[in-house]
mmCIF file with all atom_site columns, C-alpha atoms in Angstrom:
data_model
loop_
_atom_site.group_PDB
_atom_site.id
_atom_site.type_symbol
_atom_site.label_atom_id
_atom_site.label_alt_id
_atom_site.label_comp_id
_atom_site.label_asym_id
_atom_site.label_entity_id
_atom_site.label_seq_id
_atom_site.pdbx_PDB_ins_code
_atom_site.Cartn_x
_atom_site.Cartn_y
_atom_site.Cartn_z
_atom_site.occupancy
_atom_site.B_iso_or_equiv
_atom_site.pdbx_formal_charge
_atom_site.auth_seq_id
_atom_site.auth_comp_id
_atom_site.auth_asym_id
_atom_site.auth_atom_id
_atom_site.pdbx_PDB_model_num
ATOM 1   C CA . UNK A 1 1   ? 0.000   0.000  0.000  1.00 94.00 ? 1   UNK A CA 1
ATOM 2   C CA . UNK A 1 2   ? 1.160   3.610  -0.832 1.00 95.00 ? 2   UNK A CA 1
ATOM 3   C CA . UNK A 1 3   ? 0.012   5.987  2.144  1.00 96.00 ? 3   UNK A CA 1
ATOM 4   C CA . UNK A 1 4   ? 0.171   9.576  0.843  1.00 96.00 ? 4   UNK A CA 1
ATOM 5   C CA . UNK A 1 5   ? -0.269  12.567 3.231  1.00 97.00 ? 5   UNK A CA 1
ATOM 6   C CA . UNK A 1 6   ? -2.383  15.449 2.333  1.00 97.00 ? 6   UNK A CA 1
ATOM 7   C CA . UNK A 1 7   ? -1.002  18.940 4.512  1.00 96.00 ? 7   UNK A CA 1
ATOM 8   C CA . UNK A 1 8   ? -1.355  22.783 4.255  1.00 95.00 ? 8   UNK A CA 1
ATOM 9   C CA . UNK A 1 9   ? -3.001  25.515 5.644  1.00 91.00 ? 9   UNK A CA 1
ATOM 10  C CA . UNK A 1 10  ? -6.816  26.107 7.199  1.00 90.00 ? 10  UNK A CA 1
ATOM 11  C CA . UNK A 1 11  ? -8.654  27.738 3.232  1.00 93.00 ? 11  UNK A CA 1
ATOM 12  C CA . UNK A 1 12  ? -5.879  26.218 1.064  1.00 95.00 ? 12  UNK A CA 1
ATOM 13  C CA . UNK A 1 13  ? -7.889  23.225 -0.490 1.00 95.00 ? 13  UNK A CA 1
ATOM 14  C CA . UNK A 1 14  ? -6.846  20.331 1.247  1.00 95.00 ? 14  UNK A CA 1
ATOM 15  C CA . UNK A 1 15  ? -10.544 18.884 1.385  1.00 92.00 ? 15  UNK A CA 1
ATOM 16  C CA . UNK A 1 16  ? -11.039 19.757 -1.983 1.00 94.00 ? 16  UNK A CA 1
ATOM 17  C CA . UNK A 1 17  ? -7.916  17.512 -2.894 1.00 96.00 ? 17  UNK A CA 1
ATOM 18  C CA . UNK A 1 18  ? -8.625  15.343 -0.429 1.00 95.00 ? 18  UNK A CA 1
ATOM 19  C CA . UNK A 1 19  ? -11.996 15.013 -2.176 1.00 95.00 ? 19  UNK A CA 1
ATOM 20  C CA . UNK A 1 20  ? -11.199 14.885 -5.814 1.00 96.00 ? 20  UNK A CA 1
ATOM 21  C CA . UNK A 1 21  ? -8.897  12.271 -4.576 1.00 95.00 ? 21  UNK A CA 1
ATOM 22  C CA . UNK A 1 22  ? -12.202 10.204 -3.042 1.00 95.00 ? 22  UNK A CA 1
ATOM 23  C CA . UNK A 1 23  ? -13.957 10.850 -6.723 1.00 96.00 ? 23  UNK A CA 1
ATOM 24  C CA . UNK A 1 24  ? -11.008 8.527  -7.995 1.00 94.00 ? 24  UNK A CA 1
ATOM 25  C CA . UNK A 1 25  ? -11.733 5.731  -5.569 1.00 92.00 ? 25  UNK A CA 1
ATOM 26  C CA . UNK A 1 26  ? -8.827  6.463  -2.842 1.00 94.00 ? 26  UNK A CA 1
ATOM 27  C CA . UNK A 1 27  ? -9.600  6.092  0.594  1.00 96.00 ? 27  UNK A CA 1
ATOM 28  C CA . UNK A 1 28  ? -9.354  9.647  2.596  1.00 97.00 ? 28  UNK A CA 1
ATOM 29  C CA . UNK A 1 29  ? -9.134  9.885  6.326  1.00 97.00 ? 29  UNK A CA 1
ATOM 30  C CA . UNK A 1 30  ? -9.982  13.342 7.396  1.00 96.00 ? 30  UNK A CA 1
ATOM 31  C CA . UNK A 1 31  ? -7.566  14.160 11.076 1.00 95.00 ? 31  UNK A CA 1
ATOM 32  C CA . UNK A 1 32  ? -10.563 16.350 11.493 1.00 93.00 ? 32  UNK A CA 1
ATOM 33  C CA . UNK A 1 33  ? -13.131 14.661 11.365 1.00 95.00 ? 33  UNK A CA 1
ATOM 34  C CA . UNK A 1 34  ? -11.462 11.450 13.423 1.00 97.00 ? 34  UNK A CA 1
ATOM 35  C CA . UNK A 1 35  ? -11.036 14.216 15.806 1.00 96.00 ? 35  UNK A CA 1
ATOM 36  C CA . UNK A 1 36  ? -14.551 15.124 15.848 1.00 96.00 ? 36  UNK A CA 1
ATOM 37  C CA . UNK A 1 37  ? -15.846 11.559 16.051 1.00 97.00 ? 37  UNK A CA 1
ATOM 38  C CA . UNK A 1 38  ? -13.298 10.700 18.736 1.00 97.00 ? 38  UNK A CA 1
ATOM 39  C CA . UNK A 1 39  ? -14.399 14.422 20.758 1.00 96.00 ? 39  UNK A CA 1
ATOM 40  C CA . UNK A 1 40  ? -18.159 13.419 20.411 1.00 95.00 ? 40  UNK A CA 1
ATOM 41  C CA . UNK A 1 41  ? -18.210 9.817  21.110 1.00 95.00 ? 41  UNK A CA 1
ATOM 42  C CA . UNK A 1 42  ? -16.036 9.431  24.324 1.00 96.00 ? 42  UNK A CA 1
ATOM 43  C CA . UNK A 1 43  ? -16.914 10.979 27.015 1.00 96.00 ? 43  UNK A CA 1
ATOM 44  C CA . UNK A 1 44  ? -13.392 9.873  29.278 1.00 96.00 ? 44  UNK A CA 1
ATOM 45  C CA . UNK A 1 45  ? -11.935 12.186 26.158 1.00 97.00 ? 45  UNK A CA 1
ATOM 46  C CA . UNK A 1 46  ? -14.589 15.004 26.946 1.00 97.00 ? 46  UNK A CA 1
ATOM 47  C CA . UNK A 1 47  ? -13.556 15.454 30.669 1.00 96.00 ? 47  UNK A CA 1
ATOM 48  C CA . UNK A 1 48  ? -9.694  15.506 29.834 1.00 97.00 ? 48  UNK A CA 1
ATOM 49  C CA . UNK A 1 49  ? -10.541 18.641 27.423 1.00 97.00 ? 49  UNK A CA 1
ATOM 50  C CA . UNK A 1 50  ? -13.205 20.169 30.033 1.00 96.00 ? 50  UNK A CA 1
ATOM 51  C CA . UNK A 1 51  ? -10.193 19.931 32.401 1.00 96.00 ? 51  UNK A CA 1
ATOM 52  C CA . UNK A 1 52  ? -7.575  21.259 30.529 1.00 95.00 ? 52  UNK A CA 1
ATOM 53  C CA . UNK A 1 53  ? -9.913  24.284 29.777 1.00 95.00 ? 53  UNK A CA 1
ATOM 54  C CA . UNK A 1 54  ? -12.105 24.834 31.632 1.00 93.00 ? 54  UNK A CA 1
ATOM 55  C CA . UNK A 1 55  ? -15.689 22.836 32.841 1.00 94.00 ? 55  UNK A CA 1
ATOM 56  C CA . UNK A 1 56  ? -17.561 24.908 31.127 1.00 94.00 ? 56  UNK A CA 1
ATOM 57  C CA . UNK A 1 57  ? -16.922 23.478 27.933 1.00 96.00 ? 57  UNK A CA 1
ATOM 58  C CA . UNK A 1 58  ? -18.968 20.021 28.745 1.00 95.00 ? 58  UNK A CA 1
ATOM 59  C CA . UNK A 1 59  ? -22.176 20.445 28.290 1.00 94.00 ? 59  UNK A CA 1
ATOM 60  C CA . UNK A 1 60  ? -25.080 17.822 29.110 1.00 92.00 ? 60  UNK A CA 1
ATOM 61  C CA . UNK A 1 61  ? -24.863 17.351 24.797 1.00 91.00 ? 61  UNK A CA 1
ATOM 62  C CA . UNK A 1 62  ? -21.077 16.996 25.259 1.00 93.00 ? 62  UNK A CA 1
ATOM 63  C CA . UNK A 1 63  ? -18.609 19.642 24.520 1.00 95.00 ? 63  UNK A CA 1
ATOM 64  C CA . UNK A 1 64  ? -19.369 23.030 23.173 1.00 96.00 ? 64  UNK A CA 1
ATOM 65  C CA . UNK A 1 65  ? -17.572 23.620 20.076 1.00 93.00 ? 65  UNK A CA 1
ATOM 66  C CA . UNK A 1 66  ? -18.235 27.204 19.938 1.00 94.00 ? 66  UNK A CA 1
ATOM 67  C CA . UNK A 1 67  ? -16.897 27.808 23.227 1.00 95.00 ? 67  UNK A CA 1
ATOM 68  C CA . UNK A 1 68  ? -13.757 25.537 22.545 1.00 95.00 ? 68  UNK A CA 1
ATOM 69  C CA . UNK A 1 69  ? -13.211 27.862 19.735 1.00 93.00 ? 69  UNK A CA 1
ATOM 70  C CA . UNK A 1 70  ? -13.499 30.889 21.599 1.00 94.00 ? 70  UNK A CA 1
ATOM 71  C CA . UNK A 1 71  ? -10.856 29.315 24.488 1.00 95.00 ? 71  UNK A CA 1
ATOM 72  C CA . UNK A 1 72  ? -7.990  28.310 21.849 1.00 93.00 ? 72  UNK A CA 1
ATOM 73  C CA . UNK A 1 73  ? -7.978  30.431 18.370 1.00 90.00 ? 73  UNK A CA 1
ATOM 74  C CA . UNK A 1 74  ? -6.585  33.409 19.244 1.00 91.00 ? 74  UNK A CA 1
ATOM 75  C CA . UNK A 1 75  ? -2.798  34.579 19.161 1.00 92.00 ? 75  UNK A CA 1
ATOM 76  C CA . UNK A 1 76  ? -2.485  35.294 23.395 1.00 95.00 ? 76  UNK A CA 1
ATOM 77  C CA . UNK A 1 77  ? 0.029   32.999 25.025 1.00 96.00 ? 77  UNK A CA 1
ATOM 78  C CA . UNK A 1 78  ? -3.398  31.481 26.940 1.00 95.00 ? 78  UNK A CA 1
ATOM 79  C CA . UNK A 1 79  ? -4.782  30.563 23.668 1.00 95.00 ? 79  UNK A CA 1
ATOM 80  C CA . UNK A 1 80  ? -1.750  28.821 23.116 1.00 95.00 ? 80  UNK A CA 1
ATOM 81  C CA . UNK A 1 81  ? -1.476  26.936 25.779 1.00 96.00 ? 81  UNK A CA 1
ATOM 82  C CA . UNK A 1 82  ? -5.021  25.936 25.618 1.00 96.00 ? 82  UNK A CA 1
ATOM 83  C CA . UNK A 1 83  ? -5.081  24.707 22.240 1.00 94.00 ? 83  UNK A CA 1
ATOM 84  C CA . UNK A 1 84  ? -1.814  22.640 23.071 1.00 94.00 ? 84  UNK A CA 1
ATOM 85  C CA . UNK A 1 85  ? -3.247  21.315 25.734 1.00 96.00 ? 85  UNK A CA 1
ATOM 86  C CA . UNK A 1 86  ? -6.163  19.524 23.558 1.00 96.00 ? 86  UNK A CA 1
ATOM 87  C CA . UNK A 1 87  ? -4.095  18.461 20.689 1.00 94.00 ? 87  UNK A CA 1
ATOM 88  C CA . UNK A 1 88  ? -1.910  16.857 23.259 1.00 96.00 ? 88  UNK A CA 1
ATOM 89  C CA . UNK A 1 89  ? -5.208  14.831 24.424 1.00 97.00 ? 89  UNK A CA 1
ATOM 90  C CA . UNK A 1 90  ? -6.188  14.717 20.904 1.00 96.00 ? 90  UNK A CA 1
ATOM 91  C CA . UNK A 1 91  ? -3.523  13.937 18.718 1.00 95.00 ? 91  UNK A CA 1
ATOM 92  C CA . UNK A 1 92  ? -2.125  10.921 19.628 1.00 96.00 ? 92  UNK A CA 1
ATOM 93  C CA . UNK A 1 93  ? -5.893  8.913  19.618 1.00 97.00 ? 93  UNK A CA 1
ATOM 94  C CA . UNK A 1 94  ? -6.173  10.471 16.212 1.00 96.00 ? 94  UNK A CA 1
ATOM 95  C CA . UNK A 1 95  ? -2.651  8.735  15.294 1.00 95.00 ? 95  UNK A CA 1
ATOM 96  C CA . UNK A 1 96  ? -4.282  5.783  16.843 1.00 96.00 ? 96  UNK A CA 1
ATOM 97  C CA . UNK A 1 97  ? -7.013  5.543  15.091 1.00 97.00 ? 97  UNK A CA 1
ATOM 98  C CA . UNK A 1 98  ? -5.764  6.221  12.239 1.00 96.00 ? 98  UNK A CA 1
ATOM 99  C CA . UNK A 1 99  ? -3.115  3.216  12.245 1.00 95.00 ? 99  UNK A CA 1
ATOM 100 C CA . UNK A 1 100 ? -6.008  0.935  13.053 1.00 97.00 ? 100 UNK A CA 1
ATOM 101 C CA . UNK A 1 101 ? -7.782  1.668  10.223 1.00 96.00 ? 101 UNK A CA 1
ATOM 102 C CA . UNK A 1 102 ? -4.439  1.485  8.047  1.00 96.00 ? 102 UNK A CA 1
ATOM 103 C CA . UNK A 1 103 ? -3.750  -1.559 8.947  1.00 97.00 ? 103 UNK A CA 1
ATOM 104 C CA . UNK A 1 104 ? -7.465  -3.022 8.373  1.00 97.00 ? 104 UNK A CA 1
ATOM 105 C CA . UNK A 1 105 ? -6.941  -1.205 4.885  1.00 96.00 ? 105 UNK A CA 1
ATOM 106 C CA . UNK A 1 106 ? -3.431  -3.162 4.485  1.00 95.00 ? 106 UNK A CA 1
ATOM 107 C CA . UNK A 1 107 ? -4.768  -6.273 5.577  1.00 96.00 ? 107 UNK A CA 1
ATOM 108 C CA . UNK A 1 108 ? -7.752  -5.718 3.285  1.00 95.00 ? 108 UNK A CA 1
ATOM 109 C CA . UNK A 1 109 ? -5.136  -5.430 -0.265 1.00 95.00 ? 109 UNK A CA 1
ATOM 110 C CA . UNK A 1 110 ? -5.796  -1.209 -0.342 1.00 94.00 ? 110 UNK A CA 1
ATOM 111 C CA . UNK A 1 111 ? -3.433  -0.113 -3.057 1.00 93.00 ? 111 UNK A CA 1
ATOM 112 C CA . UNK A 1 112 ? -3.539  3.502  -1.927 1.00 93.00 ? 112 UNK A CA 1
ATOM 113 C CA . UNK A 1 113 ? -4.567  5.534  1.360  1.00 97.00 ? 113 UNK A CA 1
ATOM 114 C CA . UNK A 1 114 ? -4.512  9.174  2.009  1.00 97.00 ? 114 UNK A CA 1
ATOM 115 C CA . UNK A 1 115 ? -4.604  11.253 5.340  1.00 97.00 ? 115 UNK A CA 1
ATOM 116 C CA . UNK A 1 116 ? -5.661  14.761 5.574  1.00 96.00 ? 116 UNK A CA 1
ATOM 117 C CA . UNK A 1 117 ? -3.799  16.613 8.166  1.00 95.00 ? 117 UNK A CA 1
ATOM 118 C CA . UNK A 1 118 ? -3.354  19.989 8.400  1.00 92.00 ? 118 UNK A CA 1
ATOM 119 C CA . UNK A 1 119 ? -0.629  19.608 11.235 1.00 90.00 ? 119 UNK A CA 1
ATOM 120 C CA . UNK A 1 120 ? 1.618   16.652 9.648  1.00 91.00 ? 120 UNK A CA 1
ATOM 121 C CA . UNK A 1 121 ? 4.890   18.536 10.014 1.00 93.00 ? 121 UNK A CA 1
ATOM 122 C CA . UNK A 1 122 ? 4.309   19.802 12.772 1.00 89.00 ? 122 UNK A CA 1
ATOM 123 C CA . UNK A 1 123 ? 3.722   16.437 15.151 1.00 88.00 ? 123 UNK A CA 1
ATOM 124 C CA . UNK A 1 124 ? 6.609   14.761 12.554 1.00 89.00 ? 124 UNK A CA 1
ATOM 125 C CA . UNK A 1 125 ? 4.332   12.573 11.263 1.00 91.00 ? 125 UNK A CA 1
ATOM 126 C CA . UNK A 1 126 ? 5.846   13.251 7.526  1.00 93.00 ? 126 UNK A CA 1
ATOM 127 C CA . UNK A 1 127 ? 8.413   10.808 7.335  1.00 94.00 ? 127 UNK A CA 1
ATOM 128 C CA . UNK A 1 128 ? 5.611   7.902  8.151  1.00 93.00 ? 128 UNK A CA 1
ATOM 129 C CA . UNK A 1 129 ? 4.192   8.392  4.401  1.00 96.00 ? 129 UNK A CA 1
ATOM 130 C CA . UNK A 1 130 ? 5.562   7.438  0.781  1.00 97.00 ? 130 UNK A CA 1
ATOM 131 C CA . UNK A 1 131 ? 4.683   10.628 -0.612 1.00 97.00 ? 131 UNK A CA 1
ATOM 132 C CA . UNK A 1 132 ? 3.150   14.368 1.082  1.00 97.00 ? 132 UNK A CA 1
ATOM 133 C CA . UNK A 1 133 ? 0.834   16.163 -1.045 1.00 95.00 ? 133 UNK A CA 1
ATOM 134 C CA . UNK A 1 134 ? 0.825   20.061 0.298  1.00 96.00 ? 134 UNK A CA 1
ATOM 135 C CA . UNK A 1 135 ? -1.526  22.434 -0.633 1.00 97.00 ? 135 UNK A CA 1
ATOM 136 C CA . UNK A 1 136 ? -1.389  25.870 -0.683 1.00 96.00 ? 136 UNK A CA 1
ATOM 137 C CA . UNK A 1 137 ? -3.181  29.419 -1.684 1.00 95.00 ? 137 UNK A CA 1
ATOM 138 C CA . UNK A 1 138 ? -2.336  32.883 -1.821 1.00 95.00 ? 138 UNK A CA 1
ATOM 139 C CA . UNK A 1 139 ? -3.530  34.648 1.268  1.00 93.00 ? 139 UNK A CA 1
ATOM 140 C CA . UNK A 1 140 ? -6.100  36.792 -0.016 1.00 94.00 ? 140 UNK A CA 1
ATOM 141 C CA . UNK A 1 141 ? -7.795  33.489 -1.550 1.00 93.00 ? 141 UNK A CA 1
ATOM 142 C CA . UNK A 1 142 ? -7.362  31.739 2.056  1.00 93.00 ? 142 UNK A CA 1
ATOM 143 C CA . UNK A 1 143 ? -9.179  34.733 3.727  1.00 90.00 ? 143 UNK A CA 1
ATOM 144 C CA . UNK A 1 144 ? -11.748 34.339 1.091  1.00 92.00 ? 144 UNK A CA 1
ATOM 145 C CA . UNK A 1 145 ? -12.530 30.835 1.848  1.00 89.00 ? 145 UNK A CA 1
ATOM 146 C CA . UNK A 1 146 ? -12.070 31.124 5.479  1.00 84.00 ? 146 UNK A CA 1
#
């Protein structure tokens, strides 16, 4: 199996690629959205973020995304350390989940896989793929899309 990473910026196209690559029969894990799944459907993972951030985050519905938002995208060193704090929680049962559905897919004869990963570099996760698709936009088209 080939395993190509997909990486660049939030509004550069990397779902788009990630999608036209889907269109051609590829399988495409989104980091996102086996974040999301793994935020919404365990709630051991919910009370790790609620107390790395605060316990108003966890609601009786399970964590408030808007809220989250507000608490780590920003550029103040508390932002920082608040969104670090998550994608420390986060991260590594994304990587997790991730190689158990690689290996199903190797096991299964997939000839190629693709993950979608804005932060790929940046956790050193590049050297774990064949090949690293990155995307990328001029700013003014980023802001656009963003």
């Amino acid at each position: 199996m080939k395993l190509i990473g997909i990486t660049g910026g939030i509004g550069t196209g990397k779902s788009t690629v990630a999608e036209m690559l889907r269109t051609r029969g590829w399988t495409v894990f989104a980091s996102d959205e086996t974040a999301r799944e793994i935020m919404d459907s365990r709630p051991e993972v919910q009370q790790e973020i609620a107390k790395a951030v605060g316990e108003d985050v966890l609601t009786p519905q399970g964590l408030d995304r808007k809220k989250i938002a507000e608490l780590v995208f920003g550029e103040s060193p508390l932002h920082k350390q608040r969104r670090e704090a998550i994608e420390k929680i986060i991260h590594p049962l994304v990587i997790e989940e991730h190689w158990e559905r690689i290996q199903e897919h190797l096991e299964e004869g997939t000839a190629l896989l693709a993950i979608d990963s804005a932060l790929l570099y940046e956790i050193g996760l590049e050297d774990g793929f064949d090949w690293v698709i990155v995307v990328d936009a001029p700013d003014e088209v980023r802001i656009k899309r963003v």
